[in-house]
C-alpha atoms as a PDB file:
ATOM      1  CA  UNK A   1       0.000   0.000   0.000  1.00  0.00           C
ATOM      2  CA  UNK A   2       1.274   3.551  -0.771  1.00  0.00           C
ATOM      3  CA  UNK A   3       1.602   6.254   1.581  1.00  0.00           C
ATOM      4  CA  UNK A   4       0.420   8.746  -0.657  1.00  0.00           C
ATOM      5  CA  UNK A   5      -2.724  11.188   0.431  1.00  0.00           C
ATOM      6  CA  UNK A   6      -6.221   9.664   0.065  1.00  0.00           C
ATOM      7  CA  UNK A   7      -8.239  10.779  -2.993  1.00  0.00           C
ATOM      8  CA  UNK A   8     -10.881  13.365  -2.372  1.00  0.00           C
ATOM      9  CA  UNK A   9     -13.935  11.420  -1.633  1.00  0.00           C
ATOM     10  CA  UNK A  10     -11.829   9.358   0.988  1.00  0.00           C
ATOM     11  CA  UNK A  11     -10.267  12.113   2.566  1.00  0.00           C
ATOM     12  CA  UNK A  12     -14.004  13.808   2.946  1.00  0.00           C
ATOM     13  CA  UNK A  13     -14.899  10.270   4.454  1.00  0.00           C
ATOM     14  CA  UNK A  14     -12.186   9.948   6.642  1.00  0.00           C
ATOM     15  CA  UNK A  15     -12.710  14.154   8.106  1.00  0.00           C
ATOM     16  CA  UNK A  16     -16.348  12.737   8.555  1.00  0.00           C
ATOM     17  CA  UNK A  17     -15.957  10.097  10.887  1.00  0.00           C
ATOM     18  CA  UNK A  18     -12.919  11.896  12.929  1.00  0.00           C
ATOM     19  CA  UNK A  19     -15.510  14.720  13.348  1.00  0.00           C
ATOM     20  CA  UNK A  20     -18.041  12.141  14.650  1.00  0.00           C
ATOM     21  CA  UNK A  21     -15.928  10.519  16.911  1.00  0.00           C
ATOM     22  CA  UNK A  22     -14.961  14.199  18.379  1.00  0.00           C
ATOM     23  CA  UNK A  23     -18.317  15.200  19.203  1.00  0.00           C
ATOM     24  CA  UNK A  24     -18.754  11.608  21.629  1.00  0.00           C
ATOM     25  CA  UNK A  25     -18.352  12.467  24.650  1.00  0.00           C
ATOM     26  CA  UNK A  26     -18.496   8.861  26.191  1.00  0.00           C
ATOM     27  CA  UNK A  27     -16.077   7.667  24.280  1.00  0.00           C
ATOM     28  CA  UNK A  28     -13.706  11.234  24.831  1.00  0.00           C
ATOM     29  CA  UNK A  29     -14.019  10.349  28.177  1.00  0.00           C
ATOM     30  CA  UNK A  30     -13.068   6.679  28.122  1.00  0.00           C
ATOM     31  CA  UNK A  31      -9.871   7.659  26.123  1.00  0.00           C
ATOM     32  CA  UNK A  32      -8.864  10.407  28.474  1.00  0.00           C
ATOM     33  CA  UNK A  33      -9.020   7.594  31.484  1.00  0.00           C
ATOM     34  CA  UNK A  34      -6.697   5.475  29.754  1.00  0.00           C
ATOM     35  CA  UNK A  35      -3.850   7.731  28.929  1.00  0.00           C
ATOM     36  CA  UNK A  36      -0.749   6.845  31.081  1.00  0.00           C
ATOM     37  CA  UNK A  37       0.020  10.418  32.598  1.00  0.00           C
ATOM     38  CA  UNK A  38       4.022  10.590  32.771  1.00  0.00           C
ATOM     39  CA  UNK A  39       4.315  12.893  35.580  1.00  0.00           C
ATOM     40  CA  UNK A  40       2.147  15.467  37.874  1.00  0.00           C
ATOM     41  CA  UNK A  41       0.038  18.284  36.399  1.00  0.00           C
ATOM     42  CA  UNK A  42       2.121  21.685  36.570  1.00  0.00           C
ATOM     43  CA  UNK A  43      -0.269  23.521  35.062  1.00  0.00           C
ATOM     44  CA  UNK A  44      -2.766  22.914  38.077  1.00  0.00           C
ATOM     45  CA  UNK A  45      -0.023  23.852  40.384  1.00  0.00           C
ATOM     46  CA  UNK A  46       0.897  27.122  38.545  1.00  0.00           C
ATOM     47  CA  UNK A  47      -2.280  27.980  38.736  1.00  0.00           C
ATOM     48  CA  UNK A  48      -3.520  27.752  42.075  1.00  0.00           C
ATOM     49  CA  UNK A  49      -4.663  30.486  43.630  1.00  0.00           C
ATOM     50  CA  UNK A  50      -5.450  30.079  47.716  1.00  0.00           C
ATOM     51  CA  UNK A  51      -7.899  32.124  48.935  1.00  0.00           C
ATOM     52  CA  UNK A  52      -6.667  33.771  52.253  1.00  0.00           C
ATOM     53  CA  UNK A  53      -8.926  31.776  54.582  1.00  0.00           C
ATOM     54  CA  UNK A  54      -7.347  28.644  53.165  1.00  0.00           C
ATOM     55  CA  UNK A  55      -4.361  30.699  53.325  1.00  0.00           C
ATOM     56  CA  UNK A  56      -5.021  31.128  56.963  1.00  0.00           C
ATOM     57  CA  UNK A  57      -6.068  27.666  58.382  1.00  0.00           C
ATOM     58  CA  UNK A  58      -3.049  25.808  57.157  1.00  0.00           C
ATOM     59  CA  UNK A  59      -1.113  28.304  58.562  1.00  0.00           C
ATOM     60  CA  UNK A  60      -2.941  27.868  61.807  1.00  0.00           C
ATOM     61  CA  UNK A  61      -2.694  24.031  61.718  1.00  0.00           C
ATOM     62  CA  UNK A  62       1.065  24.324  60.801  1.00  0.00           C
ATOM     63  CA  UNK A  63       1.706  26.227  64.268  1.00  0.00           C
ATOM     64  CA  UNK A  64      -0.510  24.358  66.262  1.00  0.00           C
ATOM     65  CA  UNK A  65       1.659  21.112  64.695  1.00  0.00           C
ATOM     66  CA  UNK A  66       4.611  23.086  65.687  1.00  0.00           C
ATOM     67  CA  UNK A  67       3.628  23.671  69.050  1.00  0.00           C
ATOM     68  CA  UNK A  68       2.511  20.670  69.884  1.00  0.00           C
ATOM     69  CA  UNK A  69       5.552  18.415  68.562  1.00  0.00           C
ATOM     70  CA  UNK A  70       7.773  20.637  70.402  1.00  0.00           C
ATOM     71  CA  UNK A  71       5.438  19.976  73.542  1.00  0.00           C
ATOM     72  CA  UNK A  72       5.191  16.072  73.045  1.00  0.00           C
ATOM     73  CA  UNK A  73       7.705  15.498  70.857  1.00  0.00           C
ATOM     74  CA  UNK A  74       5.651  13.024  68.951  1.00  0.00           C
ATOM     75  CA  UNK A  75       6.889  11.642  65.505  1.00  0.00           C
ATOM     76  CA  UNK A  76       3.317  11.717  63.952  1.00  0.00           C
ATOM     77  CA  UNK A  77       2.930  15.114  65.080  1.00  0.00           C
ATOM     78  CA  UNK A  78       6.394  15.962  63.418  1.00  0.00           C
ATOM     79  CA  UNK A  79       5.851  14.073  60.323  1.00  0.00           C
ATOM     80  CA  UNK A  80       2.208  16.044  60.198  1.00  0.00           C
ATOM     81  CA  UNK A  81       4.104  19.020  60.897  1.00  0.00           C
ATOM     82  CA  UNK A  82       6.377  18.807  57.790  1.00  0.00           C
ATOM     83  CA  UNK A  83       3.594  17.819  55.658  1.00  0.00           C
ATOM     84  CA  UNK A  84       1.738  20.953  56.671  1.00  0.00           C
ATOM     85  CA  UNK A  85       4.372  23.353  56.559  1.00  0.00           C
ATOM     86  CA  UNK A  86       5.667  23.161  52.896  1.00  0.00           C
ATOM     87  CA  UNK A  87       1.951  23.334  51.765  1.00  0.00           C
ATOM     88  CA  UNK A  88       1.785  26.701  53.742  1.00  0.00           C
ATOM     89  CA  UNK A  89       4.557  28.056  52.624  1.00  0.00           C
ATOM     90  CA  UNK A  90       3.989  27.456  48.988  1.00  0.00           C
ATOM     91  CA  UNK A  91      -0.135  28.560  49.622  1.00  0.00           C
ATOM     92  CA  UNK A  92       1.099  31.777  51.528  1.00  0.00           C
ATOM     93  CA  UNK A  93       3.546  32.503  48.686  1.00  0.00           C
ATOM     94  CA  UNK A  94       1.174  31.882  45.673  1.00  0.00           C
ATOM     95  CA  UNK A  95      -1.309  34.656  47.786  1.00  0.00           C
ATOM     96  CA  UNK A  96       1.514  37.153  47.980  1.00  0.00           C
ATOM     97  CA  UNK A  97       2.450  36.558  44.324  1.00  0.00           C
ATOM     98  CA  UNK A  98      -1.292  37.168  43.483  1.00  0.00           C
ATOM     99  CA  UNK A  99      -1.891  39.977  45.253  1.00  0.00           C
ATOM    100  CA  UNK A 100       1.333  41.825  43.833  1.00  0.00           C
ATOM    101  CA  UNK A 101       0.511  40.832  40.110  1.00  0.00           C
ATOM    102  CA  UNK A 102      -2.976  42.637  40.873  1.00  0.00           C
ATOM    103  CA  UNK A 103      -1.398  46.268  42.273  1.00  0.00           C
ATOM    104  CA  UNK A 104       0.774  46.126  39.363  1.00  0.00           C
ATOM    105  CA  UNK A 105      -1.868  45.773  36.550  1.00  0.00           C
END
């Protein structure tokens, strides 16, 4: 078989049924659950936007993790603690960013 283009009719079949198979949504969504995602979604991340009172309770739960493994000295509290913390940081920082890129425009 050649690997030339399809003759006109064909082609005009072929666009058809792509078109077709575009609009079904079932079968759009079946396809999308199969593909093997290679890594995490940055474009998610880069766009998160915390609001402040989000902003606010991990930052709250952070300290009160803080407090109390340096009270009990606990390793679940710790390990809670450093799960917590980075989260905050990066929530509190996406906030700042996000309110400076709004003074500026």
């Amino acid at each position: 078989m050649t690997t030339g283009r399809l003759p006109h009719n064909e082609q005009h079949i072929l666009d058809e049924m792509e078109r077709a198979l575009r609009r079904d949504r079932r079968l759009d969504r079946q396809l999308r659950t199969l593909r093997l995602r290679r890594g995490p979604d940055l474009t998610r991340t880069a766009a998160y936007r915390p609001r402040p009172t989000t902003v606010g309770l991990l930052l709250a739960v952070s300290i009160g993790l803080l407090v109390t493994g340096m009270d009990t000295s606990e390793p679940g509290v710790i390990w809670a603690f450093a799960a917590v913390w980075p989260l905050a940081l990066f929530a509190v920082s996406r906030l700042l960013r996000g309110r400076a890129e709004r003074r500026r425009s």
